Coordinates of C-alpha atoms in Angstrom, one line a residue:
Chain M
M171 CA 93.5 117.4 40.3
K172 CA 93.6 121.0 42.0
I173 CA 96.9 123.4 41.9
Y174 CA 95.5 127.2 43.4
L175 CA 97.7 130.0 41.2
A176 CA 98.7 132.8 43.3
G177 CA 100.9 135.9 42.3
P178 CA 100.3 139.5 41.6
D179 CA 99.1 138.5 38.4
V180 CA 95.5 139.8 39.6
F181 CA 96.7 143.1 39.8
L182 CA 97.2 143.7 36.1
P183 CA 95.2 145.6 33.8
D184 CA 94.0 142.2 32.2
A185 CA 93.7 140.2 35.4
V186 CA 91.0 138.0 34.0
E187 CA 92.2 136.9 30.6
I188 CA 95.9 135.9 32.7
G189 CA 93.8 133.8 34.4
R190 CA 91.8 132.4 31.8
R191 CA 95.2 131.3 29.8
K192 CA 96.8 129.7 33.1
V193 CA 93.5 127.8 33.7
A194 CA 93.9 126.9 29.9
I195 CA 97.5 125.7 30.2
C196 CA 96.4 124.0 33.1
A197 CA 93.9 122.2 31.1
R198 CA 96.2 121.1 29.0
H199 CA 98.1 119.4 31.1
G200 CA 95.3 117.2 33.0
V201 CA 94.7 119.6 36.2
T202 CA 92.6 122.1 37.3
G203 CA 93.9 125.6 38.0
L204 CA 91.9 127.7 40.6
Y205 CA 92.7 131.5 40.2
P206 CA 91.7 133.5 42.9
L207 CA 89.5 136.0 40.9
D208 CA 87.2 133.2 40.0
N209 CA 85.9 133.9 43.5
E210 CA 83.0 135.4 43.2
V211 CA 83.2 138.6 45.0
D212 CA 80.8 141.5 45.4
L213 CA 82.9 144.5 45.6
K214 CA 80.5 147.4 46.3
T215 CA 80.1 145.7 49.6
S216 CA 82.0 147.1 53.0
D217 CA 83.5 143.5 53.6
A218 CA 84.7 143.1 50.1
S219 CA 88.1 142.6 51.1
L220 CA 87.5 139.9 53.6
Q221 CA 85.1 138.0 51.1
I222 CA 88.0 137.7 48.8
F223 CA 90.2 136.4 51.9
R224 CA 88.0 134.1 52.9
G225 CA 87.4 132.8 49.1
N226 CA 91.4 132.5 48.3
E227 CA 91.8 130.5 52.0
A228 CA 88.3 128.0 50.9
M229 CA 90.7 127.8 47.5
M230 CA 93.7 126.8 49.6
E231 CA 91.8 124.7 51.0
E232 CA 90.6 122.5 48.0
A233 CA 93.9 122.4 45.9
S234 CA 96.2 119.5 46.4
A235 CA 98.9 122.0 45.0
I236 CA 100.1 126.1 44.5
I237 CA 102.0 127.4 41.7
A238 CA 103.4 131.2 43.2
N239 CA 104.4 133.4 40.3
L240 CA 107.2 134.8 42.9
T241 CA 107.7 137.4 39.4
P242 CA 109.3 140.9 41.8
F243 CA 106.0 143.4 42.5
R244 CA 106.6 146.3 43.3
G245 CA 110.1 146.7 44.6
P246 CA 113.3 143.9 44.7
G247 CA 111.2 140.8 46.0
A248 CA 108.4 139.1 45.3
D249 CA 104.4 140.3 46.7
A250 CA 104.0 139.5 49.9
G251 CA 100.6 138.4 49.6
T252 CA 102.2 135.6 47.2
A253 CA 104.2 134.9 49.6
Y254 CA 101.7 134.7 52.4
E255 CA 100.3 131.8 50.4
L256 CA 103.1 129.7 49.9
G257 CA 104.0 129.8 53.5
H258 CA 100.0 128.7 54.3
M259 CA 100.5 125.9 51.5
A260 CA 103.8 124.4 52.7
A261 CA 102.5 124.8 56.2
R262 CA 100.2 122.5 54.9
K263 CA 102.7 120.5 53.6
K264 CA 100.8 121.0 49.7
L265 CA 102.9 120.8 46.7
C266 CA 104.9 123.8 46.5
L267 CA 106.2 125.4 43.0
G268 CA 106.8 128.7 42.0
Y269 CA 108.6 130.9 39.4
S270 CA 110.3 134.3 39.0
N271 CA 110.4 135.9 35.5
D272 CA 113.0 137.9 36.6
P273 CA 116.5 135.2 37.2
A274 CA 118.6 137.6 38.5
V275 CA 119.6 136.9 42.8
Y276 CA 118.1 139.2 45.2
A277 CA 121.1 140.9 45.4
D278 CA 121.2 141.9 42.3
R279 CA 117.6 143.3 41.9
V280 CA 117.7 145.4 45.4
R281 CA 120.9 147.2 43.0
R282 CA 117.6 148.6 40.4
F283 CA 116.7 150.2 43.9
T284 CA 119.5 151.3 45.7
T285 CA 123.0 151.9 46.1
V286 CA 124.7 148.4 47.5
T287 CA 127.5 148.5 49.2
S288 CA 130.0 145.6 51.7
R289 CA 130.2 146.0 55.1
D290 CA 132.8 143.5 57.4
G291 CA 131.8 141.5 54.5
R292 CA 128.2 141.3 54.4
L293 CA 126.6 143.9 51.4
I294 CA 124.1 146.6 53.1
D295 CA 121.6 148.8 51.3
A296 CA 121.9 152.6 50.9
D297 CA 119.9 152.6 54.4
G298 CA 122.5 150.3 55.9
V299 CA 120.1 147.2 56.2
M300 CA 121.4 143.8 55.3
I301 CA 121.0 142.5 52.1
E302 CA 120.2 138.6 52.0
D303 CA 123.2 136.7 49.6
F304 CA 123.3 133.8 49.3
G305 CA 122.9 133.7 45.5
L306 CA 119.2 133.0 46.2
N307 CA 116.6 135.0 43.7
D308 CA 115.1 135.9 46.6
N309 CA 114.2 135.4 50.7
L310 CA 115.1 131.9 51.6
M311 CA 111.7 131.1 53.1
M312 CA 110.3 131.5 50.2
I313 CA 113.3 129.6 47.9
H314 CA 114.1 126.7 50.2
A315 CA 110.3 125.9 51.1
L316 CA 110.2 125.2 47.2
D317 CA 113.0 122.7 47.4
L318 CA 111.7 121.0 50.2
Y319 CA 108.1 120.6 49.4
G320 CA 108.2 120.5 45.6
C321 CA 110.5 121.7 42.8
P322 CA 113.0 124.6 42.6
L323 CA 111.9 127.8 41.7
V324 CA 111.8 127.7 37.9
T325 CA 113.3 130.9 36.2
P326 CA 113.8 131.5 32.7
R327 CA 117.7 131.7 31.6
Q328 CA 116.9 134.8 30.3
R329 CA 114.4 137.1 31.7
P330 CA 111.4 137.7 28.9
D331 CA 110.6 140.8 27.5
D332 CA 107.1 140.8 28.6
I333 CA 107.3 139.4 32.6
W334 CA 104.4 139.7 33.2
H335 CA 102.6 138.2 30.4
D336 CA 105.2 135.1 29.0
L337 CA 104.3 131.9 30.7
T338 CA 106.8 129.7 29.9
A339 CA 107.9 129.4 33.6
F340 CA 104.3 129.0 34.3
E341 CA 104.0 126.2 31.9
M342 CA 106.9 124.6 33.2
C343 CA 105.6 124.6 36.9
V344 CA 101.9 122.9 35.9
R345 CA 104.1 120.7 34.1
A346 CA 106.1 119.1 36.9
A347 CA 103.0 119.1 39.0
A348 CA 100.8 117.4 37.2
S349 CA 103.8 114.5 37.3
R350 CA 104.3 114.8 40.3
L351 CA 100.2 114.8 41.4
V352 CA 100.5 112.0 39.7
E353 CA 103.0 110.0 41.4
R354 CA 101.0 110.6 44.6
I355 CA 97.5 109.2 43.4
Chain B
M1338 CA 104.3 130.1 76.1
K1339 CA 106.4 130.9 73.1
I1340 CA 105.9 133.2 70.6
Y1341 CA 107.9 133.3 67.2
L1342 CA 109.3 136.9 67.0
A1343 CA 109.1 137.4 62.7
G1344 CA 110.7 140.2 60.6
P1345 CA 113.1 142.0 59.0
D1346 CA 114.7 142.7 61.8
V1347 CA 117.2 140.6 61.6
F1348 CA 118.5 142.6 58.6
L1349 CA 119.2 145.6 60.5
P1350 CA 122.6 146.8 61.8
D1351 CA 121.7 146.2 65.2
A1352 CA 119.8 142.1 64.6
V1353 CA 121.1 141.1 67.9
E1354 CA 120.4 143.8 70.1
I1355 CA 116.7 144.1 68.8
G1356 CA 116.2 140.8 69.3
R1357 CA 117.8 141.2 72.9
R1358 CA 115.2 143.5 73.4
K1359 CA 112.3 141.9 71.9
V1360 CA 113.4 139.0 73.7
A1361 CA 113.2 141.0 76.6
I1362 CA 110.1 143.1 76.6
C1363 CA 108.6 139.1 76.3
A1364 CA 110.1 138.0 79.2
R1365 CA 108.0 141.0 81.6
H1366 CA 105.3 140.2 80.0
G1367 CA 105.7 136.1 81.1
V1368 CA 105.8 134.9 77.8
T1369 CA 109.2 133.6 75.6
G1370 CA 110.2 134.8 73.0
L1371 CA 111.7 133.1 70.0
Y1372 CA 114.3 135.2 67.6
P1373 CA 115.5 133.8 64.4
L1374 CA 118.9 134.7 64.8
D1375 CA 119.1 132.8 68.5
N1376 CA 119.3 129.5 66.0
E1377 CA 123.3 129.3 65.3
V1378 CA 124.4 128.7 62.3
D1379 CA 127.3 128.4 60.4
L1380 CA 127.2 131.4 57.9
K1381 CA 130.2 130.1 56.6
T1382 CA 128.9 126.7 54.8
S1383 CA 127.6 126.0 51.8
D1384 CA 124.2 125.2 53.2
A1385 CA 123.7 128.5 55.7
S1386 CA 120.3 129.5 54.3
L1387 CA 119.2 125.9 54.1
Q1388 CA 120.0 125.9 58.0
I1389 CA 118.3 129.0 59.0
F1390 CA 114.9 127.9 56.9
R1391 CA 115.3 124.8 59.2
G1392 CA 116.1 126.4 61.8
N1393 CA 113.0 129.4 61.6
E1394 CA 111.0 126.3 61.1
A1395 CA 111.7 124.5 64.0
M1396 CA 111.0 127.3 65.8
M1397 CA 107.7 128.0 64.1
E1398 CA 106.8 124.6 65.2
E1399 CA 108.0 125.2 68.8
A1400 CA 106.1 128.7 69.1
S1401 CA 102.2 128.5 70.1
A1402 CA 102.1 132.4 68.4
I1403 CA 103.9 134.7 65.8
I1404 CA 104.7 138.6 66.3
A1405 CA 104.8 139.3 62.9
N1406 CA 106.8 142.9 62.3
L1407 CA 104.9 144.5 58.9
T1408 CA 106.4 147.3 58.5
P1409 CA 107.2 147.9 54.7
F1410 CA 110.4 146.5 54.1
R1411 CA 112.6 148.2 50.8
G1412 CA 109.0 149.2 49.0
P1413 CA 105.2 150.2 50.1
G1414 CA 104.6 147.2 51.7
A1415 CA 105.6 144.0 54.1
D1416 CA 108.8 141.9 54.1
A1417 CA 107.9 138.9 52.2
G1418 CA 109.6 136.1 54.4
T1419 CA 107.8 137.9 57.6
A1420 CA 104.8 137.3 55.1
Y1421 CA 105.4 133.8 54.2
E1422 CA 105.8 132.8 57.9
L1423 CA 102.6 134.8 59.1
G1424 CA 101.3 132.3 56.6
H1425 CA 102.8 129.3 57.4
M1426 CA 101.3 129.5 61.3
A1427 CA 97.9 131.0 60.2
A1428 CA 97.5 127.9 58.3
R1429 CA 99.0 126.1 61.4
K1430 CA 96.0 127.8 63.3
K1431 CA 98.6 129.4 65.5
L1432 CA 97.3 132.5 67.6
C1433 CA 98.6 135.6 64.7
L1434 CA 99.5 138.9 65.8
G1435 CA 101.5 141.8 64.3
Y1436 CA 102.5 145.5 64.1
S1437 CA 103.3 148.2 61.3
N1438 CA 105.8 151.3 62.7
D1439 CA 103.9 152.8 59.4
P1440 CA 100.4 153.8 60.5
A1441 CA 99.7 154.4 56.1
V1442 CA 96.8 152.6 54.4
Y1443 CA 98.7 150.9 51.2
A1444 CA 97.2 152.7 48.9
D1445 CA 99.0 156.1 50.2
R1446 CA 102.4 153.7 51.0
V1447 CA 102.4 153.6 47.5
R1448 CA 102.0 157.0 46.3
R1449 CA 105.6 157.3 47.6
F1450 CA 107.2 155.4 45.5
T1451 CA 105.3 155.9 42.0
T1452 CA 102.4 158.1 40.5
V1453 CA 99.3 156.9 41.6
T1454 CA 96.2 157.4 39.1
S1455 CA 92.6 156.5 38.5
R1456 CA 90.8 154.3 35.8
D1457 CA 87.9 153.3 36.0
G1458 CA 86.9 154.2 39.4
R1459 CA 90.2 151.5 40.2
L1460 CA 93.9 152.8 41.6
I1461 CA 97.0 152.2 39.6
D1462 CA 100.1 152.9 39.5
A1463 CA 102.4 154.5 36.9
D1464 CA 102.6 150.5 34.9
G1465 CA 98.9 150.4 35.2
V1466 CA 99.2 147.7 38.0
M1467 CA 96.5 147.7 40.2
I1468 CA 96.7 148.9 43.7
E1469 CA 94.8 147.4 46.4
D1470 CA 92.5 150.3 47.7
F1471 CA 90.6 148.4 50.4
G1472 CA 91.7 151.3 53.0
L1473 CA 94.3 148.1 54.4
N1474 CA 97.7 149.0 56.1
D1475 CA 98.9 145.9 53.8
N1476 CA 98.0 143.1 51.5
L1477 CA 94.4 141.5 52.4
M1478 CA 96.0 137.8 53.1
M1479 CA 98.3 139.5 56.0
I1480 CA 95.6 141.8 57.4
H1481 CA 92.5 139.4 57.4
A1482 CA 94.8 136.4 59.1
L1483 CA 95.4 139.1 62.1
D1484 CA 91.8 139.7 62.2
L1485 CA 90.5 136.1 61.9
Y1486 CA 93.7 134.6 64.0
G1487 CA 94.6 136.7 66.1
C1488 CA 94.1 140.9 66.8
P1489 CA 94.1 143.2 64.3
L1490 CA 97.0 144.8 63.1
V1491 CA 98.9 146.9 65.5
T1492 CA 99.6 150.4 64.7
P1493 CA 101.3 153.5 66.0
R1494 CA 98.6 156.8 65.6
Q1495 CA 101.7 158.5 64.1
R1496 CA 105.1 157.1 62.6
P1497 CA 107.5 157.2 64.9
D1498 CA 111.0 159.2 64.2
D1499 CA 112.9 155.5 64.5
I1500 CA 110.6 152.8 62.9
W1501 CA 113.1 150.1 63.4
H1502 CA 113.5 150.8 66.6
D1503 CA 110.7 152.2 68.1
L1504 CA 108.8 148.9 70.1
T1505 CA 105.8 150.4 71.3
A1506 CA 103.2 148.2 69.0
F1507 CA 105.9 145.7 69.2
E1508 CA 105.3 145.6 72.9
M1509 CA 101.3 145.9 72.4
C1510 CA 101.6 143.1 70.8
V1511 CA 103.0 141.1 73.5
R1512 CA 100.8 141.9 75.8
A1513 CA 97.7 140.7 73.8
A1514 CA 99.7 137.5 73.2
A1515 CA 100.2 137.0 76.3
S1516 CA 96.6 137.8 78.0
R1517 CA 95.1 135.8 74.9
L1518 CA 97.9 132.7 75.6
V1519 CA 96.3 132.4 79.4
E1520 CA 93.1 132.4 77.7
R1521 CA 93.7 129.2 75.9
I1522 CA 95.5 127.1 78.8

């Protein structure tokens, strides 16, 4: 049973090693992790980014499930590429799981980047732009996709010291996926 | 012919008015714009966010196309909720269009938020995290989805003074969608 391992992990300095660890955790739970960097891409060619796109899409096609790393990336919210892939898998009715190693609700994370005030009972940022304030960890499209098409977002009780290398929440997703996928057989 | 109008526009102070303008532009080109805020949701109920999710999903189901506003939102990249919806529509093989009112390439936009250096020939941010550097406007999953499933990302030559209210690039998407949808009939 194959699970697509989405997330901004691929941008980390030790992206390949993190992929190996994630795939090994999957194997321990009897499932196969498909990690984007395992696609062979010649980065020197002019269409390298298109090759990556096609490789990722083929992996998603092959997988029965996705585990999306929604830990905030370069801002208060999830990586947009990962969000795209979660939307893709939800639309294909695949099993959708995800985790965020930052357990704070979205509105509180926005406070780290901008001054948050209230206008007409709604939270707004310094530009006057409304902040989603439903007590959710991130944008409602991603959070409710997980609720409805897999398992609710997995978060640690406390933010781990190393949000990019702590794979406890990831492993909880793998365990949940493995048991769900067995049920589906 | 119905087009789902995705974007962080819904968070702007004049979100309703922007929706009206977008829907009116669609009408002028003979297509129907579906704007998320036109779903009726009782924001006072405890499941308001789930109602919004279901409303947006139903609108996407109803639409033959999406026009995603990928103008950077609270950071260097697109709004994750919009990215999710683009992924959903791409996976359903709907016609995918999008625009960004910030024509800068992604790597240059990251420079506005963090110090960018180079390591082993790759751009990295202040945290040592790799920056996608394919000369694209945003994450390759979104950009190539537009290339393959609709029209290449529409951007203005110059960033308009008001990136949230200038609808020139949006109207170019509507025009492209209207002509493509006619071809499909």
